[in-house]
Coordinates of C-alpha atoms and ligand atoms in Angstrom, one line a residue:
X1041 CA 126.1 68.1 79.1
X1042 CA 129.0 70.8 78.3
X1043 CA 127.1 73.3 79.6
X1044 CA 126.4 72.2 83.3
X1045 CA 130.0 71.4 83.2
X1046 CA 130.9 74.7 82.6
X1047 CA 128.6 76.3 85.3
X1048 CA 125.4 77.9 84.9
X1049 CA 125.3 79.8 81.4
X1050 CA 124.6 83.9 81.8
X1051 CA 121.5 84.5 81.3
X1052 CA 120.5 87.8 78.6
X1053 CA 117.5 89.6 77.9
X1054 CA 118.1 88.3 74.1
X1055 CA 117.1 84.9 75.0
X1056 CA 113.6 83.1 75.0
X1057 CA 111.2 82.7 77.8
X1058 CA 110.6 78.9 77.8
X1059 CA 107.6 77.4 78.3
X1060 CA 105.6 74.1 79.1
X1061 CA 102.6 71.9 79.8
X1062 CA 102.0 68.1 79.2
X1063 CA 99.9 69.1 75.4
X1064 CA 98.0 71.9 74.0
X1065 CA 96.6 73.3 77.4
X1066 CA 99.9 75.7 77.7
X1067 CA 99.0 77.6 74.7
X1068 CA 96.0 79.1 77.1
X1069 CA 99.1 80.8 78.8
X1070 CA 101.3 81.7 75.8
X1071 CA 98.6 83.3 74.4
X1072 CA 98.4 85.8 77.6
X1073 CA 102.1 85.8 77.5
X1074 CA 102.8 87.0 73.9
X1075 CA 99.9 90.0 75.2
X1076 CA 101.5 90.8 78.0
X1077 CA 105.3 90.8 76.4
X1078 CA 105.5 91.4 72.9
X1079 CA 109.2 92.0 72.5
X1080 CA 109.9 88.4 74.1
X1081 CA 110.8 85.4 72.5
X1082 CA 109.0 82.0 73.4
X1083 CA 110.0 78.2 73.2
X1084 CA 106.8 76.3 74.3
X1085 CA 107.5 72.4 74.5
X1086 CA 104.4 70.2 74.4
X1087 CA 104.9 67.0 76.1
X1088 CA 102.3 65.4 74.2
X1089 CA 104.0 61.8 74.3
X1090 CA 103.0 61.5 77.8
X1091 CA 99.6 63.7 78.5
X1092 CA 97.7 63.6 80.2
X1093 CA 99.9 63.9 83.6
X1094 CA 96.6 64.4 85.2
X1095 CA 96.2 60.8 85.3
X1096 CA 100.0 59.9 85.9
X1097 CA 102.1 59.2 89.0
X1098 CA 103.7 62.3 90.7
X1099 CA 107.5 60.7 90.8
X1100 CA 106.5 60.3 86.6
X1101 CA 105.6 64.0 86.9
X1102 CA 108.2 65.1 87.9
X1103 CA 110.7 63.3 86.1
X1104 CA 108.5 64.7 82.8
X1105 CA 109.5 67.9 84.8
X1106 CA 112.9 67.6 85.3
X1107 CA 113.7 66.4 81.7
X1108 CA 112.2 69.2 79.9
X1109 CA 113.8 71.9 82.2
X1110 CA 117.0 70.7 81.4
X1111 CA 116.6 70.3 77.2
X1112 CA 115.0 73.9 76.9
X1113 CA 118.3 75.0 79.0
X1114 CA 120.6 73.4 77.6
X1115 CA 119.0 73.1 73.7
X1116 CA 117.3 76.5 73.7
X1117 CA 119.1 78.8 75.9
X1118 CA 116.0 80.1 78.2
X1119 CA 116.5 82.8 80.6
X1120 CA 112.9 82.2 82.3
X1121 CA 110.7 79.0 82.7
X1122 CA 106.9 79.1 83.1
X1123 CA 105.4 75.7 84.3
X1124 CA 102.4 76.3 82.1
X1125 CA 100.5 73.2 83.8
X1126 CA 98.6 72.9 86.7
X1127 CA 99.8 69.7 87.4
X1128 CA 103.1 70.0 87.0
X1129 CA 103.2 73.2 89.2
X1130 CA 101.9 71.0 92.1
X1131 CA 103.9 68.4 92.0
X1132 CA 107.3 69.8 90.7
X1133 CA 107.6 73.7 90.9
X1134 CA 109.2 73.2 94.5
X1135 CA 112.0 71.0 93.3
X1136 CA 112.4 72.7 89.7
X1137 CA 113.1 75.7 92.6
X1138 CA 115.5 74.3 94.6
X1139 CA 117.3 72.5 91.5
X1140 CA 117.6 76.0 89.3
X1141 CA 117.7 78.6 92.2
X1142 CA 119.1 81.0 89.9
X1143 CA 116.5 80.3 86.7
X1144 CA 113.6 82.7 87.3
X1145 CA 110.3 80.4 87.4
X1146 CA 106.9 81.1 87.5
X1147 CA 103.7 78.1 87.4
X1148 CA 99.8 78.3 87.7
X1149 CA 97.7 77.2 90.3
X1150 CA 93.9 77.0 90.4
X1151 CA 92.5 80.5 91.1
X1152 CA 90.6 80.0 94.0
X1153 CA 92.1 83.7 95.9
X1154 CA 90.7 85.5 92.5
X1155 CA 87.3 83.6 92.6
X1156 CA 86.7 84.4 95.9
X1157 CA 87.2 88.0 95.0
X1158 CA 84.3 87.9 92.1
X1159 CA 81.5 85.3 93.7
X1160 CA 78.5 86.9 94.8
X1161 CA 77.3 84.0 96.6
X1162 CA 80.3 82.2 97.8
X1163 CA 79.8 79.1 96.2
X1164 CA 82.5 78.2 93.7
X1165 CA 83.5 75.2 91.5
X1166 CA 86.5 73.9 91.0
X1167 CA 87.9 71.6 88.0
X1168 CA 91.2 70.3 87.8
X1169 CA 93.0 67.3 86.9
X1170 CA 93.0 64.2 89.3
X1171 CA 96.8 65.1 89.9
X1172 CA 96.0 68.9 91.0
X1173 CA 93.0 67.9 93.1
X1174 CA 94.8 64.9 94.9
X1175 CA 97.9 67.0 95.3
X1176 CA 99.5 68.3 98.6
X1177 CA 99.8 71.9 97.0
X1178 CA 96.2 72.4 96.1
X1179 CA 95.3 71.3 99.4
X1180 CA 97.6 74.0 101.3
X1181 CA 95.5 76.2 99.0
X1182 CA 92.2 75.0 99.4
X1183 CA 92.7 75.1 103.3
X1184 CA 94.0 78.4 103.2
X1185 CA 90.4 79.9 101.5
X1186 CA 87.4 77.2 102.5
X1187 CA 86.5 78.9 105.3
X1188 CA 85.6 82.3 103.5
X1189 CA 83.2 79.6 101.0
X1190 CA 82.2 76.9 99.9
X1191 CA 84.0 75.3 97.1
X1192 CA 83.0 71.9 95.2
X1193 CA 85.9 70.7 93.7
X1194 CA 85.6 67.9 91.0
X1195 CA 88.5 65.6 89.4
X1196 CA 88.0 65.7 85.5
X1197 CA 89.2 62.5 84.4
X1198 CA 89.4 62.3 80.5
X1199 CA 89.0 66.2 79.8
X1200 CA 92.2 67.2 78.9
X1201 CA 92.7 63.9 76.5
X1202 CA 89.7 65.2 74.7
X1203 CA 91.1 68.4 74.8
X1204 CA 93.9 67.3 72.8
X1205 CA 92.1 64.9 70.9
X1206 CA 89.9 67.5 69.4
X1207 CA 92.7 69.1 67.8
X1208 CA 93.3 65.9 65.3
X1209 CA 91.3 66.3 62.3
X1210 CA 90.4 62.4 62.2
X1211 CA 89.3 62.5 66.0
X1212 CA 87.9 65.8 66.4
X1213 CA 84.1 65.4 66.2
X1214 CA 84.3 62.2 68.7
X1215 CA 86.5 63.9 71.1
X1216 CA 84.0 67.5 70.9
X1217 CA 81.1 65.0 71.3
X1218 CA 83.1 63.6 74.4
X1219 CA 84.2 66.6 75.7
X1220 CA 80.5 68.1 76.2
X1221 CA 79.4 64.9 78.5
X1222 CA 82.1 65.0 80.1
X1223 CA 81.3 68.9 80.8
X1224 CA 77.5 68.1 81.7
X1225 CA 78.6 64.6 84.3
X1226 CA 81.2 67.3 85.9
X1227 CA 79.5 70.3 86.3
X1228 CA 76.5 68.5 87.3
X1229 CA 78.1 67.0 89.9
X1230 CA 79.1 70.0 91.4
X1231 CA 76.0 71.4 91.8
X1232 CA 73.5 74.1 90.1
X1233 CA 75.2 77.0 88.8
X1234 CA 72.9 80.5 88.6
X1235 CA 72.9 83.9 90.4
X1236 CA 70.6 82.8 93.5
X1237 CA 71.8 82.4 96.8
X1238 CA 73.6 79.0 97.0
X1239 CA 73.8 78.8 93.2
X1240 CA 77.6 78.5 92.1
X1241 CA 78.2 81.5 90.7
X1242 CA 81.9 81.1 89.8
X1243 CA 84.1 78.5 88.3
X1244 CA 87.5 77.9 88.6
X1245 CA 89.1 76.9 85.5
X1246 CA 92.0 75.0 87.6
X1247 CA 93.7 73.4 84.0
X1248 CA 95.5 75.0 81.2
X1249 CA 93.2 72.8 78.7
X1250 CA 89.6 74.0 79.8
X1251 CA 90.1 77.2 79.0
X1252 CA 89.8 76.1 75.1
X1253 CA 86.3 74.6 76.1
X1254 CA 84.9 77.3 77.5
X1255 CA 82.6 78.5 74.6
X1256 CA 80.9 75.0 75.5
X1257 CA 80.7 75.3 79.3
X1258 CA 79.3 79.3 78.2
X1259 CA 76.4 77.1 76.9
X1260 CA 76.0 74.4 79.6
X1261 CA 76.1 77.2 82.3
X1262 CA 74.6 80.3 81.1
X1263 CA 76.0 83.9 80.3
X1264 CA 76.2 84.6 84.0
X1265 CA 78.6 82.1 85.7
X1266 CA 82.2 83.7 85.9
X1267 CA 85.0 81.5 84.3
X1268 CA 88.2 82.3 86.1
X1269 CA 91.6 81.2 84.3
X1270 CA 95.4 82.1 85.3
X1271 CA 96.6 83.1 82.3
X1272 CA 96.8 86.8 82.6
X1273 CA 98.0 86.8 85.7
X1274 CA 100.9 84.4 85.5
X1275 CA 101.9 86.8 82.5
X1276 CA 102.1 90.0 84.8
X1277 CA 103.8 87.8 87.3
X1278 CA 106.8 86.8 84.5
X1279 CA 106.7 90.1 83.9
X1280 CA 107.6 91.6 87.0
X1281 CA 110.5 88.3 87.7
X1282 CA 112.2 89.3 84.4
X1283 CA 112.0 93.3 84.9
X1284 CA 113.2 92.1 89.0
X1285 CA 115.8 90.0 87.3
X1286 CA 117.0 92.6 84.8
X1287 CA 115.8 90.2 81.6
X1288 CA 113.3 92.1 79.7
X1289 CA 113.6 92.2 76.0
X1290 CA 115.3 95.3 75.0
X1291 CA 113.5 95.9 71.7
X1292 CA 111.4 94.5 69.3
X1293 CA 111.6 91.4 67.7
X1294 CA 111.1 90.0 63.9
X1295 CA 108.0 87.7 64.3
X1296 CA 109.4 84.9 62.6
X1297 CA 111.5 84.6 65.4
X1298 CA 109.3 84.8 68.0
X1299 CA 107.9 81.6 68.9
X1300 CA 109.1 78.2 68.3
X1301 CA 106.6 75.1 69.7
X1302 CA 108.1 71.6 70.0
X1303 CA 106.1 68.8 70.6
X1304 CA 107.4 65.3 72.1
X1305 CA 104.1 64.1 70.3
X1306 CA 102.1 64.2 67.0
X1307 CA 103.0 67.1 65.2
X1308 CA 99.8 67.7 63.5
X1309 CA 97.6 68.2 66.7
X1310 CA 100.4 71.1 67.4
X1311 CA 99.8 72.1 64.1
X1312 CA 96.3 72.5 64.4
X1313 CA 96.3 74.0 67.8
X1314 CA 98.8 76.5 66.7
X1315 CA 96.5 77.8 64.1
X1316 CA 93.4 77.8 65.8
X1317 CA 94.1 79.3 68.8
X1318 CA 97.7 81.4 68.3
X1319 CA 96.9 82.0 64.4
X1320 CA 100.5 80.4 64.2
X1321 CA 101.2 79.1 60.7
X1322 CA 102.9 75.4 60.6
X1323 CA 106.4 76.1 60.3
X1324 CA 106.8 77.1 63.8
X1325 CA 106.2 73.6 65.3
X1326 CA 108.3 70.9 65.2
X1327 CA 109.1 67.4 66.9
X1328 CA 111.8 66.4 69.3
X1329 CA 112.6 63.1 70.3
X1330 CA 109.9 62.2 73.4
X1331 CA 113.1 61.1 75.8
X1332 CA 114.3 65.0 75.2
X1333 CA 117.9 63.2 74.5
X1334 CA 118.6 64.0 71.5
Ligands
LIG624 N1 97.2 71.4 81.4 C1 97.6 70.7 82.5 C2 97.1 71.3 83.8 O1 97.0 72.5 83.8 C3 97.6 69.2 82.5 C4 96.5 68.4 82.0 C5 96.8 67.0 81.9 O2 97.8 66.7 81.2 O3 96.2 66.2 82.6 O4 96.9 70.7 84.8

């Protein structure tokens, strides 16, 4: 790699934010990020290859991690990385830290300081991926709030593979069909959701990928319950590193030039996620070799 041999490149406010989750669940944040800074650019990488981490080791985590911190510095030049996964943020941020002290780095964690700020009843749910829940992170965090309510916090094997499965046209009514039982065993299992005393009032949407279900958990649950996501919030926060930092985008930019998604994985689930959920058109997305070498 030239360019570690030739130290740290500078970074500029002309180059692109990168950004990254194991799949599709990511785009949740972009999304948020392309509201909250227009004049940026954006390379999202989708490790679709190997998703769902949920259900992978944390050493495999965060060698996932690693890798695709190094090939969007060294291939694409970012200034800023957002961990845009759950996940990955609890198993890796601290080392992706120590390794680029001088990269400015943001990653999500379940909202549970936010959901305690909405519930009315102070009884909240929690859903994550396996990795999050079981994670030493999320249970710094958990510790840090569970004696201002009660939280039921609940594993979701399976849901984000759904998640991405529903974007493949020849898997998507299975995977939808899928995804709602797996909604109903989860949800039920954390309890009854409502406005009365002891109902859960709030959930926690503590993975990128739910917040592309949450139409369906709008019908399991009712109008009432609050969803609470990250993805606003972890904009404002990249804002305020990159304006810290000196990096913001000095003017606008052509919108062909604006975002770029790569995918370690099938190309046409990008595809299709790009367009339903960015309005992205195909020719942003493209492949890259899953072992990020070439
Ligand atoms: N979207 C990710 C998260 O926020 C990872 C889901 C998965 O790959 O298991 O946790």
């Amino acid at each position: 790699m030239a360019d570690r041999d030739m130290g740290p490149r500078p970074m500029k406010t002309c180059m692109p934010i990168g950004v990254f989750d194991s799949g599709i669940g990511g785009l949740s944040v972009l999304r948020a990020l392309q509201h909250e800074l227009p004049h940026e650019r954006f390379v999202y990488l989708a490790d679709n290859a190997h998703a769902p981490y949920g259900e992978k080791s944390e050493n495999f985590i965060r060698q996932r991690s690693h890798a695709i911190t190094e090939h969007l510095l060294a291939r694409h030049h970012i200034k800023a990385l957002v961990v845009a996964c759950n996940t990955a943020t609890a198993v890796a941020i601290h080392e992706l830290r120590t390794q680029h002290p001088a990269l400015p780095l943001v990653g999500v964690e379940p909202a549970l300081k936010p959901a305690l700020a909405l519930s009315q009843t102070r009884h909240i749910g929690v859903m994550a991926t396996r990795g999050t829940v079981a994670s030493d992170k999320f249970a710094r965090l958990l510790g840090s709030v569970q004696n201002e309510a009660h939280f039921a916090v609940q594993a979701c094997n399976g849901l984000a593979l759904a998640i991405e499965q529903s974007t493949l046209p020849d898997q998507a009514e299975v995977a939808q069909e899928q995804i709602t039982q797996l909604l109903k065993t989860y949800t039920q299992a954390m309890g009854h959701f409502g406005s009365a005393p002891d109902d859960i009032d709030t959930l926690v949407l503590g993975c990128t990928h739910y917040v592309f279900v949450e139409n369906t958990l709008r019908q399991l649950l009712g109008p009432k319950v609050q969803l609470v996501s990250t993805g606003e919030p972890v904009a404002r926060q990249t804002r305020r590193l990159l304006a810290a930092a000196g990096l913001l985008s000095q003017g606008p930019i052509a919108p062909a030039q604006s975002i770029r998604l790569l995918t370690t994985g099938d190309l046409r689930g990008l595809r299709a996620a790009a367009k339903r959920w960015l309005e992205l058109p195909p020719d942003v997305c493209q492949s890259v070799p899953a072992s990020l070498q070439a």
